[in-house]
Short mmCIF file of C-alpha atoms in Angstrom, two decimals:
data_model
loop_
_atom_site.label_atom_id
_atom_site.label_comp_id
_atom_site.label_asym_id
_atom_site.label_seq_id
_atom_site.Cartn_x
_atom_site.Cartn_y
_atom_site.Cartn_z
CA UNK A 1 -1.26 28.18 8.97
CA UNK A 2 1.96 27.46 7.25
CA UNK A 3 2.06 24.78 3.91
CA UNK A 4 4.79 22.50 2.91
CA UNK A 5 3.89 22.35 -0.69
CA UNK A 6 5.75 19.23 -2.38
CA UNK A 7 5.33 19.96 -6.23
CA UNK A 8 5.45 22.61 -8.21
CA UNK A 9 6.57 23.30 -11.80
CA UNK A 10 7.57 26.84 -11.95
CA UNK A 11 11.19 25.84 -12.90
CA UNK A 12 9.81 24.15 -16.44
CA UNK A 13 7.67 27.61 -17.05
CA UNK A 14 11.04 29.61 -16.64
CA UNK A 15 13.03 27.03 -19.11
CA UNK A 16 10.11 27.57 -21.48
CA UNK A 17 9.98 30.93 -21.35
CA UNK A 18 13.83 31.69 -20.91
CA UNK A 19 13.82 33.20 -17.52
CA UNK A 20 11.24 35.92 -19.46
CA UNK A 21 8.79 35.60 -16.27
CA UNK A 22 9.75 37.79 -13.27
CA UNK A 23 9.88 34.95 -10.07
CA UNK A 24 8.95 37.75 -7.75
CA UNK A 25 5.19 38.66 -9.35
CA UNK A 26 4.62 37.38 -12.52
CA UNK A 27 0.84 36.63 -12.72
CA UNK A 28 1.44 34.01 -15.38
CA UNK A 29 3.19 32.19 -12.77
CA UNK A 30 1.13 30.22 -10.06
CA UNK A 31 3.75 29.85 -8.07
CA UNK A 32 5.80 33.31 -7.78
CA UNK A 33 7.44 35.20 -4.34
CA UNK A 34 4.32 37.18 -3.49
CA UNK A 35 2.08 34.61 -3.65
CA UNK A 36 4.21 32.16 -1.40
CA UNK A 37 4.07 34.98 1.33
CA UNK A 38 0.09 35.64 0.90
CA UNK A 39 -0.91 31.55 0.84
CA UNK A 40 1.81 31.31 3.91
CA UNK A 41 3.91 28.69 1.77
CA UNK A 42 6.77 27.97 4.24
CA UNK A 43 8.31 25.91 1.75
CA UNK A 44 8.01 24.80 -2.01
CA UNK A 45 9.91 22.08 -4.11
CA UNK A 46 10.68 23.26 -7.43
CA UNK A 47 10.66 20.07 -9.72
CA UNK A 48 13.23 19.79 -12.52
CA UNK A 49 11.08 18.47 -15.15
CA UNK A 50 11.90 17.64 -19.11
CA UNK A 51 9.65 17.20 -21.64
CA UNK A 52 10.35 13.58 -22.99
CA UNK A 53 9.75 15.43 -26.54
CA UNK A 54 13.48 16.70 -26.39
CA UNK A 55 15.88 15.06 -28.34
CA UNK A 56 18.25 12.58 -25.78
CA UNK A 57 21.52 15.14 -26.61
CA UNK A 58 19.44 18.15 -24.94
CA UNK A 59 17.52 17.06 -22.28
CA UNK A 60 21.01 17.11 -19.41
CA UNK A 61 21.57 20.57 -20.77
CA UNK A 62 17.66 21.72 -20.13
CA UNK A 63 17.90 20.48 -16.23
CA UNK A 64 21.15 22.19 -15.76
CA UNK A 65 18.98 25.36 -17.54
CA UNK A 66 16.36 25.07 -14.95
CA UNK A 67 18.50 24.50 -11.69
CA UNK A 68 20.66 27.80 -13.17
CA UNK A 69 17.06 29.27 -12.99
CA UNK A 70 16.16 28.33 -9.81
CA UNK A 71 19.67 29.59 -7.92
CA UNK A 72 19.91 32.60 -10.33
CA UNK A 73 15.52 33.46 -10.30
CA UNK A 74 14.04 31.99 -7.65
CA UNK A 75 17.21 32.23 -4.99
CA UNK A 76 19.19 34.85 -6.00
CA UNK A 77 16.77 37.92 -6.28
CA UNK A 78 14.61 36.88 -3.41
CA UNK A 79 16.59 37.37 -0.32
CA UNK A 80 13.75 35.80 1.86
CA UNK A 81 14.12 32.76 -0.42
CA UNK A 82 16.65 30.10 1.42
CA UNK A 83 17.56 26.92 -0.31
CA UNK A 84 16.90 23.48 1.50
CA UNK A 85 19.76 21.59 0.98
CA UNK A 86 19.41 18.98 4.09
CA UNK A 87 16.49 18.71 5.95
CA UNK A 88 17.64 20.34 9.09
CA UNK A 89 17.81 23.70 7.11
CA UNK A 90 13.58 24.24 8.09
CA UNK A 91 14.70 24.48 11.17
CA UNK A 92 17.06 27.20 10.39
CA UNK A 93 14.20 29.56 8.66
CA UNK A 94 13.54 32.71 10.38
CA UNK A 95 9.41 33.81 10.42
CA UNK A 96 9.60 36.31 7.07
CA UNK A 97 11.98 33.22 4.99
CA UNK A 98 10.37 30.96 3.00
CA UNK A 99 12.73 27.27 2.25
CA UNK A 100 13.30 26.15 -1.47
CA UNK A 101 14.26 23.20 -2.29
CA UNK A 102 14.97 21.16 -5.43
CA UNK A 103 13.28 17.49 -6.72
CA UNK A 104 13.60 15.21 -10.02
CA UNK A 105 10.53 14.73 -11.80
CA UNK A 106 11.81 11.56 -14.10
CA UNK A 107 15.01 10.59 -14.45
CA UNK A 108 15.20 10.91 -18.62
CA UNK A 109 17.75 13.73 -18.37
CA UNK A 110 20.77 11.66 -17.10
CA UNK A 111 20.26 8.93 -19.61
CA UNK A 112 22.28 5.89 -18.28
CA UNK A 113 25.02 7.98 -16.08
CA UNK A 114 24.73 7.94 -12.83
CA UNK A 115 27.22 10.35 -12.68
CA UNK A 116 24.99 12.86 -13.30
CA UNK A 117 22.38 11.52 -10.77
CA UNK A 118 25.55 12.45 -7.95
CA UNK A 119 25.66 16.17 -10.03
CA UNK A 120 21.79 17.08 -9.33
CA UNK A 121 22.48 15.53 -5.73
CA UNK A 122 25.23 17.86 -4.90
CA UNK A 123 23.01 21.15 -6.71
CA UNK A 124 20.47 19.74 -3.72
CA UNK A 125 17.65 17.37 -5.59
CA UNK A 126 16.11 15.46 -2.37
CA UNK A 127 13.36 13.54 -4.14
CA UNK A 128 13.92 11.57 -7.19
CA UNK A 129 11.13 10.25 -9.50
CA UNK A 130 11.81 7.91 -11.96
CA UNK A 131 9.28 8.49 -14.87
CA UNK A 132 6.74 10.94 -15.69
CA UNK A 133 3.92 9.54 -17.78
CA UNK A 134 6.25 8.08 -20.28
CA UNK A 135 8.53 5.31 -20.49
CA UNK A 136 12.34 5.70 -19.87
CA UNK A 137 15.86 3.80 -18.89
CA UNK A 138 14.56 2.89 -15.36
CA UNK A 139 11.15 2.01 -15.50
CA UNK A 140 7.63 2.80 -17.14
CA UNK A 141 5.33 5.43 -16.38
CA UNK A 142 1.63 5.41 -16.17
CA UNK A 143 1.24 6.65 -19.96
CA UNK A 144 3.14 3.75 -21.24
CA UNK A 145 0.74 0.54 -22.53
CA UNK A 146 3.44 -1.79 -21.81
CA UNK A 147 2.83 -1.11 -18.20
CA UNK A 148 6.24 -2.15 -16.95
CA UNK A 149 8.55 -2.59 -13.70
CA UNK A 150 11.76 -0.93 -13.10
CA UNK A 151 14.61 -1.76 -15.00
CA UNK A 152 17.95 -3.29 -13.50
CA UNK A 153 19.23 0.63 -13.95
CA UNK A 154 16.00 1.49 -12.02
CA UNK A 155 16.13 -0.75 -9.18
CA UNK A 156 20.29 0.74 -8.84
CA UNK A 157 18.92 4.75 -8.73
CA UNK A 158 16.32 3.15 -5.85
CA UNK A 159 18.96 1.90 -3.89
CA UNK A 160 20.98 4.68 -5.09
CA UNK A 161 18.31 7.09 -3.25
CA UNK A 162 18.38 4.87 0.15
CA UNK A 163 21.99 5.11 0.39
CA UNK A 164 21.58 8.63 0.42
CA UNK A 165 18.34 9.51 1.91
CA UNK A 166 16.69 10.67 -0.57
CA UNK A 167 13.11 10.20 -1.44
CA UNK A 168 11.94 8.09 -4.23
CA UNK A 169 8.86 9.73 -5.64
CA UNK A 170 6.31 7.56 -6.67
CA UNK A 171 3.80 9.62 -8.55
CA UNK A 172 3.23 8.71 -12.09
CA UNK A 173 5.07 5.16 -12.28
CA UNK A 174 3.48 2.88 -13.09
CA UNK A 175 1.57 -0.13 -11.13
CA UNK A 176 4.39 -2.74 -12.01
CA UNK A 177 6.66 -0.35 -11.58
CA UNK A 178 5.17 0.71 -8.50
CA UNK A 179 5.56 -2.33 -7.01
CA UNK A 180 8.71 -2.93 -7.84
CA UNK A 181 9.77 0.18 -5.66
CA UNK A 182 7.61 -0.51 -2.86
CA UNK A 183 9.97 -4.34 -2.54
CA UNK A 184 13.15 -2.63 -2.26
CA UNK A 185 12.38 1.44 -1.09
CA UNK A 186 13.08 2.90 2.16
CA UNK A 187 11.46 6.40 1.98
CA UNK A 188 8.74 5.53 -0.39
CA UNK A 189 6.34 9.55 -1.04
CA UNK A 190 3.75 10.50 -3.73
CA UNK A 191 4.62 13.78 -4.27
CA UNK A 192 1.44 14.78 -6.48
CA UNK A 193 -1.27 11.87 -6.48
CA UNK A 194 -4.80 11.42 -5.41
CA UNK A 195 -7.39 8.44 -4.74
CA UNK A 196 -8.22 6.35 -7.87
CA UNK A 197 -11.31 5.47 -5.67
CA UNK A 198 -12.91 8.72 -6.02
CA UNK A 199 -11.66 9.72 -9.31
CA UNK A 200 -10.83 6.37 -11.77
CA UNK A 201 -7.66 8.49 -13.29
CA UNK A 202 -4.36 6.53 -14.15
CA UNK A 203 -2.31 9.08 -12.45
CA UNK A 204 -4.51 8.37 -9.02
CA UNK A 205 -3.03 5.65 -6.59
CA UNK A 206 -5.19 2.24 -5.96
CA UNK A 207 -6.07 1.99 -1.83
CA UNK A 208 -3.61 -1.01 -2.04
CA UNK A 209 -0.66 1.32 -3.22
CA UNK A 210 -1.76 4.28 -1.05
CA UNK A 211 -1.49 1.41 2.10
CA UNK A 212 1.59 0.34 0.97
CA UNK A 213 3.45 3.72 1.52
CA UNK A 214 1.77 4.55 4.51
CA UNK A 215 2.98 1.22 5.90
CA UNK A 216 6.55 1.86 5.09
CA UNK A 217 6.19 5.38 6.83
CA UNK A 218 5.66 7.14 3.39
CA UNK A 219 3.54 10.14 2.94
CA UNK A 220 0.66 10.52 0.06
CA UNK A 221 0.31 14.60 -1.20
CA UNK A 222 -2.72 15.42 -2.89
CA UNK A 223 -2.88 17.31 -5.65
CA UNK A 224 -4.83 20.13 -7.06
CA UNK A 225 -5.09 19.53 -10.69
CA UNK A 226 -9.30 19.04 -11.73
CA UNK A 227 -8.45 16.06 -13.69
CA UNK A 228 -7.13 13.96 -11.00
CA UNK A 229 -9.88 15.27 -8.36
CA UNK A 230 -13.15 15.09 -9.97
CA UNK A 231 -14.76 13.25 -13.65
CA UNK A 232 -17.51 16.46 -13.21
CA UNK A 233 -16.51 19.48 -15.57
CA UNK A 234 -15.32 21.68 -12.46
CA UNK A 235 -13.70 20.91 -9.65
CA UNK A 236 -14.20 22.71 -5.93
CA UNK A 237 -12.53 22.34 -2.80
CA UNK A 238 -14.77 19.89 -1.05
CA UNK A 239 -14.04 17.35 -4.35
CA UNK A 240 -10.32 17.50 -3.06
CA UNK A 241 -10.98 17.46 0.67
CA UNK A 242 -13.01 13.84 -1.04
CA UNK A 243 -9.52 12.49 -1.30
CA UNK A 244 -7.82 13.10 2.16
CA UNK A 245 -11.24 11.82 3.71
CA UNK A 246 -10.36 8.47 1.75
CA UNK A 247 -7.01 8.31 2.46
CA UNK A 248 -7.83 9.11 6.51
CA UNK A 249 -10.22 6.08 5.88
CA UNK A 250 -7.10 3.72 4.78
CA UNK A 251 -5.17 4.53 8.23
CA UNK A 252 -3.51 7.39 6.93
CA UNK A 253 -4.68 10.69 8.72
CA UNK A 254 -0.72 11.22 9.83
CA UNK A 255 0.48 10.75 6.44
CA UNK A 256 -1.03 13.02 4.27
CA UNK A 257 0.48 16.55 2.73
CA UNK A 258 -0.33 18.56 -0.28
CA UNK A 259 1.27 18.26 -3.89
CA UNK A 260 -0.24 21.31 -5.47
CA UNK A 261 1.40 20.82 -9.05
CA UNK A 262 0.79 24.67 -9.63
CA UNK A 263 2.69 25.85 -13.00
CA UNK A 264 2.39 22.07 -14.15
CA UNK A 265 -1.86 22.50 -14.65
CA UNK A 266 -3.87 23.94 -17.13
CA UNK A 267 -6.98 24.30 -15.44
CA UNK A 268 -7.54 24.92 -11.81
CA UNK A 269 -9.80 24.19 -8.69
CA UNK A 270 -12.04 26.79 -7.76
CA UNK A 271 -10.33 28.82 -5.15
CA UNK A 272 -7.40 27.12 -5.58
CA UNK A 273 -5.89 29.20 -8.53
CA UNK A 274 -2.69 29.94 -7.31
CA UNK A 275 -0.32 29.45 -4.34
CA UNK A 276 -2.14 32.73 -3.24
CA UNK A 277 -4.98 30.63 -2.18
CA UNK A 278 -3.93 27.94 -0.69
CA UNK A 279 -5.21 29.27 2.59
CA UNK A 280 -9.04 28.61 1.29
CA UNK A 281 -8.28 24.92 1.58
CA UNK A 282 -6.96 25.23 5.22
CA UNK A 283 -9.70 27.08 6.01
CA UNK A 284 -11.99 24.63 4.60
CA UNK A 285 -10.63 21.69 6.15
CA UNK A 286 -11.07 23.15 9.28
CA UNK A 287 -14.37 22.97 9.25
CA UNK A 288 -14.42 18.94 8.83
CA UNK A 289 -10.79 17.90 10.97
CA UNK A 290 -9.09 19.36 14.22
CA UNK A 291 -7.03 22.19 14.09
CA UNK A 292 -4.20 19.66 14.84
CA UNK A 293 -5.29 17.07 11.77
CA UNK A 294 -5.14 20.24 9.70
CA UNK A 295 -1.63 21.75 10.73
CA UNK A 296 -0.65 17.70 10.19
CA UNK A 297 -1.92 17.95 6.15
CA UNK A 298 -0.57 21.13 5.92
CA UNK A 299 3.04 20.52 6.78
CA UNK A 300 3.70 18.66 10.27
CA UNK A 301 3.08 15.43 9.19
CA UNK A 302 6.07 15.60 6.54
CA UNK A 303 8.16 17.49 8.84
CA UNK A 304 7.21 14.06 11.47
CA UNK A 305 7.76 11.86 9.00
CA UNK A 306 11.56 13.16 7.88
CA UNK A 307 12.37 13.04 11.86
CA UNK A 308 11.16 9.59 11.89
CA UNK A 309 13.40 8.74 9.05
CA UNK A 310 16.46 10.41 11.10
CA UNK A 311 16.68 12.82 8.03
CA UNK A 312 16.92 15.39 10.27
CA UNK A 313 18.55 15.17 13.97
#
């Protein structure tokens, strides 16, 4: 069964590492060519992450890095790689091509130009999230005490985002700043979040904000990192399926995907090391939901949900 996998961080590795790890089989990447084809990953964002350690002056410089390594790595020696640049491209892949496509994970690298916002839309970012854990220029994340809203400059990249259809990724603001998108978004998605109801984590969405984005049509990926799944010292399989059974329970069978967050973890679920095995969840959640309810998780329900926002005609 083919995945629509919404987060990964393989782009961040390759910055670190300077484009030393080979995209194609590099077993220190979760997230390389050969294990896309085994876990039939039809397609993968690549997030464009910086660590809010850099100095301001370099952190532009580091995103252009990482897109350079995504067209030069990921696209350019893969031939069965294809970039998604509008929506409408999925359509276009043939059964052996796999879809790549590029999102914002915070939006600390453009500082306060907006120009550069238009740069990363034109190199084809089609999800933009305004924080990681941290606090920056348009709003606070969910590691920042302050705890928040979005910023006049926020609230503009928002609106920014609806103009263009573009997703405004709502994993790891946080609540006030949460909120403050949920007034004023039109294609609201948590690219990488679970329920705070099973596991109390500050990266974990409340039922009340998981609601709100299935209400305004939004989608909610689950994600694969322990931490977020499970307070017990390992984490299985079932522990995540714990989380789409609870969203399902809020009204939101249709609107739930996966958010892996491979090559941005440190630890891993069991059986769930790699995009390799991202088939043992299918198969597992077969034996609990309908073979339609499972194709939904795994990628139709996102592929419904851009079609209902006229993303792709």
């Amino acid at each position: 069964m083919n995945i629509i996998d919404l987060h990964c961080d393989v782009l961040y590795k390759l910055w670190e590492t300077k484009g030393k790890l080979d995209f194609q089989d590099a077993k220190e990447l979760d997230v390389n060519m050969q294990r896309l084809k085994k876990g039939k990953v039809k397609v993968q964002c690549f997030a464009i992450f910086i660590s809010p350690e850099l100095k301001a002056e370099e952190k532009w410089q580091a995103a252009l890095d990482q897109v350079d390594y995504f067209y030069t790595e990921v696209l350019g020696k893969n031939k069965d790689m294809k970039q998604i640049k509008t929506w409408t491209d999925i359509n276009r892949l043939q059964p052996h091509e796999i879809g790549a496509l590029l999102t914002l994970e915070g939006v600390d690298c453009i500082g306060n130009d907006l120009h550069k916002l238009n740069i990363l839309f034109h190199l084809g970012v089609l999800s933009v999230g305004l924080t990681w854990n941290n606090a920056n220029l348009a709003a606070d994340g969910v590691g920042e005490p302050r705890g928040a809203g979005l910023t006049m400059f926020g609230k503009e990249i928002v609106k920014i985002n609806n103009r263009k259809k573009v997703f405004t990724d709502v994993s790891h603001l946080s609540e006030g700043a949460f909120w403050d998108v949920i007034t004023i978004v039109d294609y609201p998605i948590a690219s990488h979040s679970n329920a705070k109801a099973i596991c109390n984590h500050q990266r974990n969405l409340t039922d009340q904000q998981a609601m709100a984005i299935f209400q305004k049509n939004g989608m909610v990926h689950v994600v694969y990192y322990p931490e977020f799944v499970t307070q017990k010292e390992q984490a299985t399989i079932t522990d995540l399926i714990r989380h789409i059974d609870h969203f399902c329970s809020l009204g939101g069978v249709g609107q739930i995907g996966f958010g892996s967050d491979f090559d941005g973890i440190s630890t891993h679920i069991i059986g769930l090391e790699n995009a390799s095995k991202q088939q043992n969840l299918i198969n597992e959640l077969l034996k609990y939901y309908s073979e339609d309810q499972v194709r939904g998780f795994a990628g139709e329900n996102f592929l419904r949900m851009i079609k209902k926002y006229r993303f792709a005609l």
